[in-house]
Amino acid sequence: MEKTDLVLVGGGIVGLACARAYLELFPTSTVAVLEKEPEVGLHQSGRNSNVLHSGLYYKPGSYKAKLCRKGALAMKEFCQGENLPYLECGKVVVATKASELSRLHDLHERALTNGVNCRLIEKAELKEIEPQATGLKALHVPEAAVVDYKEVCNELARQLQSQGAQIFLGTAVKDIQSEPDSIVFDTEIGPIKAKQGINCAGLYSDKIAAMCGLKPKARVIPFRGEYFALSSKAEGMIRGMIYPTPNPRFPFLGVHFTPTAMGGAECGPNAVPALAREGYRWRDIHLRECAHILSWPGTWALLARYGPTALAEVARSLSKSAFTKALQKLVPAIQKGDLLLHPSGVRAQTVLRNGTLVDDFMWMRSNRMLHVLNAPSPAATASLAIGRFVIQKVCST
Ligand SMILES: Cc1cc2nc3c(=O)[nH]c(=O)nc-3n(C[C@H](O)[C@H](O)[C@H](O)COP(=O)(O)OP(=O)(O)OC[C@H]3O[C@@H](n4cnc5c(N)ncnc54)[C@H](O)[C@@H]3O)c2cc1C
């Protein structure tokens, strides 16, 4: 039987960052990453907006606020140090209606509390920064950047392997048993024994927790985020990121424009319920997973609370015209024909029994295991800081 000091379940950016942080502290120890897919970073970590978030949105003092700032600095250093794609394109968050102005001011206050370098700008300055954007006022974040998290995952994996870590691809964890002095992971390639484990399984993190006998108070509900790529004609309409003013009642930021670090630009993501944990299209339906989602009281409470918003999101998903209309609130010149097909992503959003969306990162322990149970955006930005934080937690047991 394979034996190791630490097992990471999940080769997404969080699992890889935890492995890196462990080897930073204990360079002579043995580490194994177990990933069910043939490559690292194929799910959330490789299907997202690639934004290096600056820390505007998060409740001061929360894990998100603390780890996003630290993580963004570490990620910038990592990408620049390793020559990975990094583009400091800046960002504007735009208020397009008078009713959004007070929310924009609140966001500015919050961003300053979180230590973000940003300022409010008037219409005329918005036009200088983003000539095609429309708005009454905006928050300008000059340091905001985009990266390529799939490339980051590939580089982290490469470095881990050169430090002696084993990355088992195509190796799904089927079950987990706790023994008095170890924990055993049953996998397709046989059992792997470890002193400790960390669950970084993203969309399946609650299932891995259940294998360890935990009954988390929350369940992962998958929300798909759909994107379009901008045609080469429309790419020139944006210089940096253009976001709407978010509604703090909703967890997602609203469709926005994002340049990509390697050239080109995208828009999205919306947020629609996925019919499978890895349901990247409406036709990806997994009946057992749907039943699991629908049997959770939180799903129904969520629908009751956000029903009309959810319906509007579904309409935008089914109608490109409706999607375009949402984008035109930010950039009126954008046309339906400028939007080209692009892969979607699915967010692992943890939802409590009463329908509350868990906002902050969330962890739980079981015997010899630490479970990362909610790592939504900005967890890719924050990943290197999350890795260090989680390893400190693991070592303090
Ligand atoms: C649409 C979208 C847009 C986003 N935009 C941004 C953004 O711009 N900036 C940002 O910072 N964050 C963003 N995020 C969030 C970010 O992508 C995630 O927070 C981050 O990738 C989570 O990483 P992870 O490693 O926890 O999960 P994942 O990347 O999902 O990794 C989990 C891994 O576990 C593996 N796994 C699952 N079950 C098993 C098993 N039984 N055995 C073995 N392996 C298993 C999976 O195959 C997967 O590779 C976005 C997310 C989405 C979906």
Short mmCIF file of C-alpha atoms and ligand atoms in Angstrom, two decimals:
data_model
loop_
_atom_site.label_atom_id
_atom_site.label_comp_id
_atom_site.label_asym_id
_atom_site.label_seq_id
_atom_site.Cartn_x
_atom_site.Cartn_y
_atom_site.Cartn_z
CA MET A 1 0.00 0.00 0.00
CA GLU A 2 1.23 3.55 -0.85
CA LYS A 3 2.09 5.49 2.31
CA THR A 4 2.52 9.23 2.60
CA ASP A 5 2.50 12.05 5.15
CA LEU A 6 -0.24 14.10 3.54
CA VAL A 7 -2.96 13.39 0.98
CA LEU A 8 -4.76 16.18 -0.85
CA VAL A 9 -8.07 15.17 -2.38
CA GLY A 10 -8.52 17.36 -5.48
CA GLY A 11 -5.97 18.76 -7.91
CA GLY A 12 -7.61 22.14 -8.34
CA ILE A 13 -5.82 25.35 -7.44
CA VAL A 14 -6.67 25.06 -3.73
CA GLY A 15 -5.41 21.49 -3.38
CA LEU A 16 -2.21 22.29 -5.27
CA ALA A 17 -1.64 25.44 -3.21
CA CYS A 18 -2.09 23.46 0.02
CA ALA A 19 0.44 20.88 -1.19
CA ARG A 20 2.88 23.69 -2.01
CA ALA A 21 2.44 25.31 1.41
CA TYR A 22 3.01 21.95 3.17
CA LEU A 23 6.26 21.34 1.28
CA GLU A 24 7.39 24.91 2.05
CA LEU A 25 7.12 24.06 5.76
CA PHE A 26 8.20 20.40 5.60
CA PRO A 27 10.42 20.00 2.52
CA THR A 28 11.41 16.41 3.33
CA SER A 29 7.90 15.10 3.87
CA THR A 30 5.89 13.04 1.39
CA VAL A 31 2.77 14.42 -0.29
CA ALA A 32 0.23 12.89 -2.69
CA VAL A 33 -2.42 14.77 -4.65
CA LEU A 34 -5.33 12.57 -5.77
CA GLU A 35 -7.18 13.97 -8.77
CA LYS A 36 -9.97 12.13 -10.57
CA GLU A 37 -9.40 13.86 -13.92
CA PRO A 38 -6.57 13.25 -16.43
CA GLU A 39 -5.20 16.78 -15.78
CA VAL A 40 -5.07 19.21 -12.87
CA GLY A 41 -7.36 22.27 -12.79
CA LEU A 42 -10.04 21.00 -15.17
CA HIS A 43 -13.05 22.14 -13.13
CA GLN A 44 -13.58 25.45 -11.30
CA SER A 45 -9.87 26.32 -11.41
CA GLY A 46 -9.72 26.04 -15.19
CA ARG A 47 -13.17 27.42 -16.02
CA ASN A 48 -13.48 30.83 -14.45
CA SER A 49 -13.05 34.55 -15.20
CA ASN A 50 -9.29 34.51 -14.47
CA VAL A 51 -9.60 37.72 -12.48
CA LEU A 52 -7.04 38.48 -9.79
CA HIS A 53 -9.50 40.10 -7.41
CA SER A 54 -8.27 43.10 -5.46
CA GLY A 55 -10.54 42.57 -2.42
CA LEU A 56 -13.27 45.16 -2.98
CA TYR A 57 -16.31 43.14 -2.19
CA TYR A 58 -15.59 41.19 0.95
CA LYS A 59 -16.82 41.84 4.48
CA PRO A 60 -13.89 43.40 6.38
CA GLY A 61 -12.34 40.86 8.75
CA SER A 62 -13.74 37.86 6.84
CA TYR A 63 -11.45 35.08 5.59
CA LYS A 64 -12.22 36.27 2.05
CA ALA A 65 -11.09 39.84 2.81
CA LYS A 66 -7.89 38.76 4.58
CA LEU A 67 -6.84 35.96 2.27
CA CYS A 68 -7.78 37.73 -0.98
CA ARG A 69 -5.39 40.64 -0.38
CA LYS A 70 -2.52 38.40 0.73
CA GLY A 71 -3.22 35.84 -1.99
CA ALA A 72 -3.44 38.42 -4.78
CA LEU A 73 0.03 39.72 -3.93
CA ALA A 74 1.45 36.19 -3.76
CA MET A 75 -0.25 35.25 -7.06
CA LYS A 76 1.10 38.35 -8.80
CA GLU A 77 4.61 37.48 -7.61
CA PHE A 78 4.17 33.83 -8.67
CA CYS A 79 2.89 34.67 -12.17
CA GLN A 80 5.55 37.31 -12.78
CA GLY A 81 8.30 35.11 -11.31
CA GLU A 82 7.36 32.11 -13.47
CA ASN A 83 6.62 34.14 -16.61
CA LEU A 84 2.96 33.13 -16.59
CA PRO A 85 0.28 35.30 -18.22
CA TYR A 86 -0.39 38.42 -16.10
CA LEU A 87 -2.09 41.58 -17.35
CA GLU A 88 -2.69 44.57 -15.08
CA CYS A 89 -5.59 45.99 -17.08
CA GLY A 90 -7.45 47.83 -14.28
CA LYS A 91 -11.14 47.69 -13.51
CA VAL A 92 -14.13 50.00 -13.31
CA VAL A 93 -17.26 49.16 -11.32
CA VAL A 94 -19.98 51.27 -12.86
CA ALA A 95 -23.22 52.70 -11.43
CA THR A 96 -25.59 52.99 -14.38
CA LYS A 97 -28.67 54.15 -12.41
CA ALA A 98 -29.13 56.72 -9.66
CA SER A 99 -30.42 53.94 -7.37
CA GLU A 100 -26.97 52.27 -7.57
CA LEU A 101 -24.99 55.31 -6.41
CA SER A 102 -25.30 54.72 -2.69
CA ARG A 103 -24.27 51.07 -3.18
CA LEU A 104 -21.24 52.23 -5.18
CA HIS A 105 -20.27 54.58 -2.33
CA ASP A 106 -20.68 51.74 0.20
CA LEU A 107 -18.48 49.54 -1.99
CA HIS A 108 -15.83 52.27 -2.08
CA GLU A 109 -15.88 52.50 1.75
CA ARG A 110 -15.57 48.74 2.06
CA ALA A 111 -12.72 48.62 -0.46
CA LEU A 112 -10.81 51.30 1.44
CA THR A 113 -11.33 49.42 4.71
CA ASN A 114 -9.91 46.33 2.99
CA GLY A 115 -6.84 48.31 1.93
CA VAL A 116 -7.61 48.38 -1.82
CA ASN A 117 -6.07 51.18 -3.87
CA CYS A 118 -9.13 52.66 -5.64
CA ARG A 119 -11.12 55.87 -6.06
CA LEU A 120 -14.49 57.10 -7.22
CA ILE A 121 -14.50 58.78 -10.60
CA GLU A 122 -17.08 60.91 -12.40
CA LYS A 123 -18.64 60.29 -15.79
CA ALA A 124 -16.04 62.31 -17.72
CA GLU A 125 -13.11 60.38 -16.27
CA LEU A 126 -14.91 57.08 -16.87
CA LYS A 127 -15.12 58.08 -20.55
CA GLU A 128 -11.35 58.68 -20.61
CA ILE A 129 -10.59 55.29 -19.04
CA GLU A 130 -13.28 53.26 -20.86
CA PRO A 131 -14.59 55.31 -23.82
CA GLN A 132 -17.35 52.79 -24.67
CA ALA A 133 -18.67 52.33 -21.13
CA THR A 134 -21.66 54.20 -19.84
CA GLY A 135 -22.36 55.17 -16.25
CA LEU A 136 -23.13 57.97 -13.82
CA LYS A 137 -20.09 57.30 -11.67
CA ALA A 138 -17.59 54.49 -11.22
CA LEU A 139 -15.08 53.00 -8.85
CA HIS A 140 -11.67 52.72 -10.50
CA VAL A 141 -9.22 50.02 -9.38
CA PRO A 142 -6.04 50.58 -11.40
CA GLU A 143 -4.14 47.57 -10.00
CA ALA A 144 -6.80 44.95 -10.94
CA ALA A 145 -5.34 42.22 -13.12
CA VAL A 146 -6.14 39.06 -15.03
CA VAL A 147 -4.10 35.86 -15.07
CA ASP A 148 -4.58 32.29 -16.36
CA TYR A 149 -5.43 29.99 -13.46
CA LYS A 150 -5.20 26.80 -15.56
CA GLU A 151 -1.60 27.74 -16.39
CA VAL A 152 -1.03 28.48 -12.67
CA CYS A 153 -2.32 24.97 -11.82
CA ASN A 154 -0.04 23.38 -14.44
CA GLU A 155 2.98 25.25 -13.08
CA LEU A 156 2.14 24.44 -9.45
CA ALA A 157 1.83 20.75 -10.39
CA ARG A 158 5.13 20.82 -12.26
CA GLN A 159 6.93 22.41 -9.30
CA LEU A 160 5.34 20.02 -6.80
CA GLN A 161 6.50 17.05 -8.83
CA SER A 162 10.01 18.44 -9.04
CA GLN A 163 9.96 18.70 -5.23
CA GLY A 164 9.04 15.02 -4.99
CA ALA A 165 5.27 15.24 -4.54
CA GLN A 166 3.23 12.56 -6.29
CA ILE A 167 0.30 13.67 -8.39
CA PHE A 168 -2.01 10.76 -9.14
CA LEU A 169 -4.20 11.72 -12.10
CA GLY A 170 -7.30 9.75 -13.07
CA THR A 171 -7.50 8.69 -9.43
CA ALA A 172 -10.90 9.25 -7.87
CA VAL A 173 -11.28 8.81 -4.12
CA LYS A 174 -14.13 6.31 -3.62
CA ASP A 175 -14.12 5.97 0.15
CA ILE A 176 -12.15 7.00 3.23
CA GLN A 177 -11.47 5.01 6.40
CA SER A 178 -10.05 6.33 9.58
CA GLU A 179 -7.60 4.05 11.44
CA PRO A 180 -6.10 4.74 14.88
CA ASP A 181 -2.82 6.13 13.51
CA SER A 182 -3.67 6.92 9.87
CA ILE A 183 -6.32 7.57 7.29
CA VAL A 184 -6.82 5.36 4.24
CA PHE A 185 -8.10 6.62 0.88
CA ASP A 186 -9.68 3.96 -1.34
CA THR A 187 -8.97 4.86 -4.93
CA GLU A 188 -9.19 3.31 -8.37
CA ILE A 189 -5.47 2.48 -8.19
CA GLY A 190 -5.74 0.91 -4.74
CA PRO A 191 -5.59 2.19 -1.15
CA ILE A 192 -3.31 5.08 -0.13
CA LYS A 193 -2.47 5.55 3.54
CA ALA A 194 -1.63 8.95 5.04
CA LYS A 195 -0.97 10.55 8.39
CA GLN A 196 -3.27 13.41 7.46
CA GLY A 197 -5.56 14.50 4.64
CA ILE A 198 -7.09 17.66 3.24
CA ASN A 199 -10.33 17.68 1.28
CA CYS A 200 -10.11 20.21 -1.58
CA ALA A 201 -12.63 18.47 -3.82
CA GLY A 202 -14.54 21.61 -4.83
CA LEU A 203 -17.91 20.58 -6.27
CA TYR A 204 -17.63 17.23 -4.44
CA SER A 205 -16.21 18.49 -1.15
CA ASP A 206 -19.41 17.70 0.79
CA LYS A 207 -19.38 14.13 -0.56
CA ILE A 208 -15.78 13.64 0.56
CA ALA A 209 -16.73 15.07 3.98
CA ALA A 210 -19.61 12.58 4.16
CA MET A 211 -17.12 9.72 3.47
CA CYS A 212 -15.39 10.80 6.70
CA GLY A 213 -18.64 10.57 8.66
CA LEU A 214 -19.27 14.33 8.74
CA LYS A 215 -22.77 15.66 8.34
CA PRO A 216 -22.06 19.24 7.25
CA LYS A 217 -24.80 21.77 8.00
CA ALA A 218 -24.51 22.84 4.38
CA ARG A 219 -24.59 21.21 0.95
CA VAL A 220 -22.79 22.13 -2.29
CA ILE A 221 -25.27 23.46 -4.86
CA PRO A 222 -23.80 23.89 -8.35
CA PHE A 223 -24.38 27.20 -10.15
CA ARG A 224 -23.27 27.43 -13.75
CA GLY A 225 -21.67 30.62 -15.03
CA GLU A 226 -21.97 31.06 -18.80
CA TYR A 227 -19.62 33.19 -20.89
CA PHE A 228 -19.24 34.50 -24.39
CA ALA A 229 -15.98 35.46 -26.06
CA LEU A 230 -16.01 38.88 -27.76
CA SER A 231 -15.48 39.01 -31.51
CA SER A 232 -12.22 40.64 -32.61
CA LYS A 233 -14.24 43.70 -33.67
CA ALA A 234 -15.80 44.04 -30.19
CA GLU A 235 -12.58 43.32 -28.25
CA GLY A 236 -11.44 46.86 -28.96
CA MET A 237 -14.49 48.24 -27.14
CA ILE A 238 -12.98 47.45 -23.74
CA ARG A 239 -9.61 48.36 -22.31
CA GLY A 240 -9.90 46.83 -18.85
CA MET A 241 -12.54 45.07 -16.77
CA ILE A 242 -16.01 46.65 -16.71
CA TYR A 243 -18.30 45.46 -13.90
CA PRO A 244 -21.78 46.50 -12.79
CA THR A 245 -22.38 47.71 -9.22
CA PRO A 246 -23.18 44.49 -7.37
CA ASN A 247 -26.31 44.06 -5.34
CA PRO A 248 -25.10 42.94 -1.88
CA ARG A 249 -28.27 40.81 -1.52
CA PHE A 250 -26.92 38.50 -4.25
CA PRO A 251 -23.73 36.48 -4.04
CA PHE A 252 -22.70 36.81 -7.69
CA LEU A 253 -21.30 39.95 -9.29
CA GLY A 254 -23.43 40.24 -12.45
CA VAL A 255 -22.26 39.82 -16.05
CA HIS A 256 -19.16 41.88 -16.83
CA PHE A 257 -16.43 42.38 -19.42
CA THR A 258 -12.97 40.94 -18.85
CA PRO A 259 -9.90 41.09 -21.07
CA THR A 260 -7.94 37.84 -21.07
CA ALA A 261 -4.30 37.80 -20.11
CA MET A 262 -3.23 36.33 -23.46
CA GLY A 263 -5.24 38.80 -25.59
CA GLY A 264 -8.93 38.76 -26.47
CA ALA A 265 -11.84 39.41 -24.14
CA GLU A 266 -14.84 37.66 -22.58
CA CYS A 267 -18.14 38.59 -21.03
CA GLY A 268 -20.22 36.86 -18.36
CA PRO A 269 -20.70 34.89 -16.21
CA ASN A 270 -24.39 34.68 -15.38
CA ALA A 271 -25.52 32.32 -12.61
CA VAL A 272 -28.02 29.56 -13.38
CA PRO A 273 -28.70 26.32 -11.50
CA ALA A 274 -26.68 23.44 -12.96
CA LEU A 275 -28.43 20.09 -13.33
CA ALA A 276 -25.29 18.16 -12.39
CA ARG A 277 -22.31 19.07 -10.22
CA GLU A 278 -20.24 19.24 -13.37
CA GLY A 279 -23.16 20.35 -15.56
CA TYR A 280 -21.52 22.69 -18.05
CA ARG A 281 -24.53 22.73 -20.41
CA TRP A 282 -28.30 22.52 -19.91
CA ARG A 283 -28.21 19.03 -21.44
CA ASP A 284 -25.75 17.78 -18.78
CA ILE A 285 -28.25 16.21 -16.39
CA HIS A 286 -27.32 13.81 -13.60
CA LEU A 287 -30.52 12.48 -12.07
CA ARG A 288 -29.00 11.27 -8.79
CA GLU A 289 -27.22 14.59 -8.29
CA CYS A 290 -30.41 16.51 -9.14
CA ALA A 291 -32.27 14.45 -6.53
CA HIS A 292 -29.51 15.23 -4.00
CA ILE A 293 -29.84 18.96 -4.75
CA LEU A 294 -33.65 18.92 -4.64
CA SER A 295 -33.78 16.90 -1.42
CA TRP A 296 -31.93 19.69 0.40
CA PRO A 297 -34.38 22.08 2.10
CA GLY A 298 -31.94 24.92 1.44
CA THR A 299 -32.52 24.59 -2.32
CA TRP A 300 -36.24 25.27 -1.93
CA ALA A 301 -35.66 28.09 0.56
CA LEU A 302 -33.20 29.58 -1.92
CA LEU A 303 -35.73 29.35 -4.76
CA ALA A 304 -38.39 31.00 -2.61
CA ARG A 305 -36.01 33.84 -1.78
CA TYR A 306 -34.41 34.43 -5.18
CA GLY A 307 -37.11 32.99 -7.51
CA PRO A 308 -37.61 36.08 -9.73
CA THR A 309 -33.85 36.73 -9.99
CA ALA A 310 -33.24 33.07 -10.85
CA LEU A 311 -35.90 33.21 -13.59
CA ALA A 312 -34.30 36.34 -15.10
CA GLU A 313 -30.93 34.57 -15.07
CA VAL A 314 -32.41 31.51 -16.78
CA ALA A 315 -33.99 33.80 -19.41
CA ARG A 316 -30.57 35.38 -20.04
CA SER A 317 -29.11 31.89 -20.36
CA LEU A 318 -31.70 30.76 -22.92
CA SER A 319 -31.78 34.01 -24.91
CA LYS A 320 -28.65 35.62 -26.30
CA SER A 321 -30.67 38.81 -26.86
CA ALA A 322 -31.46 39.02 -23.13
CA PHE A 323 -27.77 38.39 -22.31
CA THR A 324 -26.76 41.14 -24.75
CA LYS A 325 -29.27 43.55 -23.17
CA ALA A 326 -27.66 43.05 -19.74
CA LEU A 327 -24.24 43.81 -21.27
CA GLN A 328 -25.54 46.89 -23.10
CA LYS A 329 -26.27 48.50 -19.72
CA LEU A 330 -22.48 48.71 -19.37
CA VAL A 331 -21.35 49.05 -23.00
CA PRO A 332 -24.28 50.16 -25.22
CA ALA A 333 -22.44 49.51 -28.49
CA ILE A 334 -22.12 45.77 -27.91
CA GLN A 335 -24.28 43.71 -30.29
CA LYS A 336 -25.59 40.14 -30.19
CA GLY A 337 -23.37 39.25 -33.16
CA ASP A 338 -20.28 40.25 -31.13
CA LEU A 339 -20.83 37.35 -28.72
CA LEU A 340 -19.17 34.06 -29.64
CA LEU A 341 -19.49 30.65 -27.98
CA HIS A 342 -17.23 30.07 -24.98
CA PRO A 343 -16.99 27.30 -22.34
CA SER A 344 -18.90 27.77 -19.09
CA GLY A 345 -17.85 27.07 -15.49
CA VAL A 346 -19.75 25.68 -12.50
CA ARG A 347 -19.39 27.27 -9.06
CA ALA A 348 -19.49 25.09 -5.95
CA GLN A 349 -21.70 27.23 -3.76
CA THR A 350 -22.41 25.96 -0.27
CA VAL A 351 -25.98 26.52 0.90
CA LEU A 352 -27.30 26.17 4.46
CA ARG A 353 -30.49 24.29 5.30
CA ASN A 354 -32.41 27.59 5.55
CA GLY A 355 -31.33 28.69 2.06
CA THR A 356 -28.55 31.04 3.16
CA LEU A 357 -25.64 31.05 0.72
CA VAL A 358 -22.46 30.61 2.75
CA ASP A 359 -20.51 33.72 1.87
CA ASP A 360 -17.14 33.17 3.50
CA PHE A 361 -14.63 30.37 3.05
CA MET A 362 -15.58 27.49 5.35
CA TRP A 363 -13.57 24.64 6.88
CA MET A 364 -14.42 21.66 9.07
CA ARG A 365 -12.37 18.95 10.72
CA SER A 366 -12.83 15.23 11.05
CA ASN A 367 -10.36 12.69 12.37
CA ARG A 368 -6.98 13.43 10.64
CA MET A 369 -8.76 15.42 7.90
CA LEU A 370 -9.41 19.08 7.24
CA HIS A 371 -12.24 19.81 4.82
CA VAL A 372 -12.33 22.97 2.69
CA LEU A 373 -16.11 23.12 2.36
CA ASN A 374 -16.70 26.48 0.72
CA ALA A 375 -14.07 27.96 -1.55
CA PRO A 376 -15.94 30.11 -4.07
CA SER A 377 -14.56 33.23 -5.75
CA PRO A 378 -12.09 34.76 -4.90
CA ALA A 379 -10.53 31.42 -3.88
CA ALA A 380 -8.42 31.22 -7.05
CA THR A 381 -6.99 34.68 -6.34
CA ALA A 382 -6.52 33.78 -2.68
CA SER A 383 -5.31 30.21 -3.27
CA LEU A 384 -1.65 30.63 -2.28
CA ALA A 385 -2.72 32.36 0.95
CA ILE A 386 -5.47 29.79 1.56
CA GLY A 387 -2.84 27.04 1.19
CA ARG A 388 -0.65 28.56 3.93
CA PHE A 389 -3.65 29.21 6.17
CA VAL A 390 -5.00 25.67 5.80
CA ILE A 391 -1.60 24.11 6.50
CA GLN A 392 -1.27 26.15 9.69
CA LYS A 393 -4.69 24.83 10.72
CA VAL A 394 -3.66 21.25 9.89
CA CYS A 395 -0.45 21.62 11.89
CA SER A 396 -2.24 23.09 14.89
CA THR A 397 -4.21 19.85 15.50
C1 LIG B 1 -17.72 30.75 -13.43
C2 LIG B 1 -16.69 31.00 -12.37
C3 LIG B 1 -15.98 32.21 -12.34
C4 LIG B 1 -15.03 32.43 -11.35
N1 LIG B 1 -14.22 33.54 -11.44
C5 LIG B 1 -13.20 33.70 -10.56
C6 LIG B 1 -12.26 34.75 -10.69
O1 LIG B 1 -12.29 35.49 -11.67
N2 LIG B 1 -11.31 34.90 -9.74
C7 LIG B 1 -11.23 34.06 -8.66
O2 LIG B 1 -10.37 34.28 -7.82
N3 LIG B 1 -12.08 33.02 -8.53
C8 LIG B 1 -13.03 32.80 -9.46
N4 LIG B 1 -13.87 31.73 -9.36
C9 LIG B 1 -13.72 30.82 -8.23
C10 LIG B 1 -12.55 29.87 -8.40
O3 LIG B 1 -12.50 29.34 -9.70
C11 LIG B 1 -12.69 28.76 -7.37
O4 LIG B 1 -12.90 29.37 -6.11
C12 LIG B 1 -11.44 27.89 -7.28
O5 LIG B 1 -11.07 27.45 -8.56
C13 LIG B 1 -11.72 26.70 -6.38
O6 LIG B 1 -10.65 25.82 -6.50
P1 LIG B 1 -10.73 24.37 -5.90
O7 LIG B 1 -9.40 23.76 -6.02
O8 LIG B 1 -11.36 24.45 -4.54
O9 LIG B 1 -11.83 23.62 -6.78
P2 LIG B 1 -11.70 22.89 -8.19
O10 LIG B 1 -10.88 23.64 -9.14
O11 LIG B 1 -13.09 22.55 -8.61
O12 LIG B 1 -10.91 21.57 -7.85
C14 LIG B 1 -11.48 20.47 -7.17
C15 LIG B 1 -10.86 19.21 -7.79
O13 LIG B 1 -11.28 18.09 -7.02
C16 LIG B 1 -11.38 17.01 -7.92
N5 LIG B 1 -12.21 15.97 -7.29
C17 LIG B 1 -13.52 16.07 -6.95
N6 LIG B 1 -13.92 14.92 -6.39
C18 LIG B 1 -12.85 14.09 -6.37
C19 LIG B 1 -12.65 12.75 -5.92
N7 LIG B 1 -13.63 12.00 -5.39
N8 LIG B 1 -11.41 12.21 -6.05
C20 LIG B 1 -10.38 12.91 -6.61
N9 LIG B 1 -10.54 14.18 -7.07
C21 LIG B 1 -11.75 14.76 -6.94
C22 LIG B 1 -12.03 17.65 -9.16
O14 LIG B 1 -11.85 16.86 -10.31
C23 LIG B 1 -11.33 18.99 -9.22
O15 LIG B 1 -10.21 18.99 -10.07
C24 LIG B 1 -14.81 31.46 -10.34
C25 LIG B 1 -15.50 30.25 -10.39
C26 LIG B 1 -16.40 30.00 -11.41
C27 LIG B 1 -17.03 28.64 -11.51
#
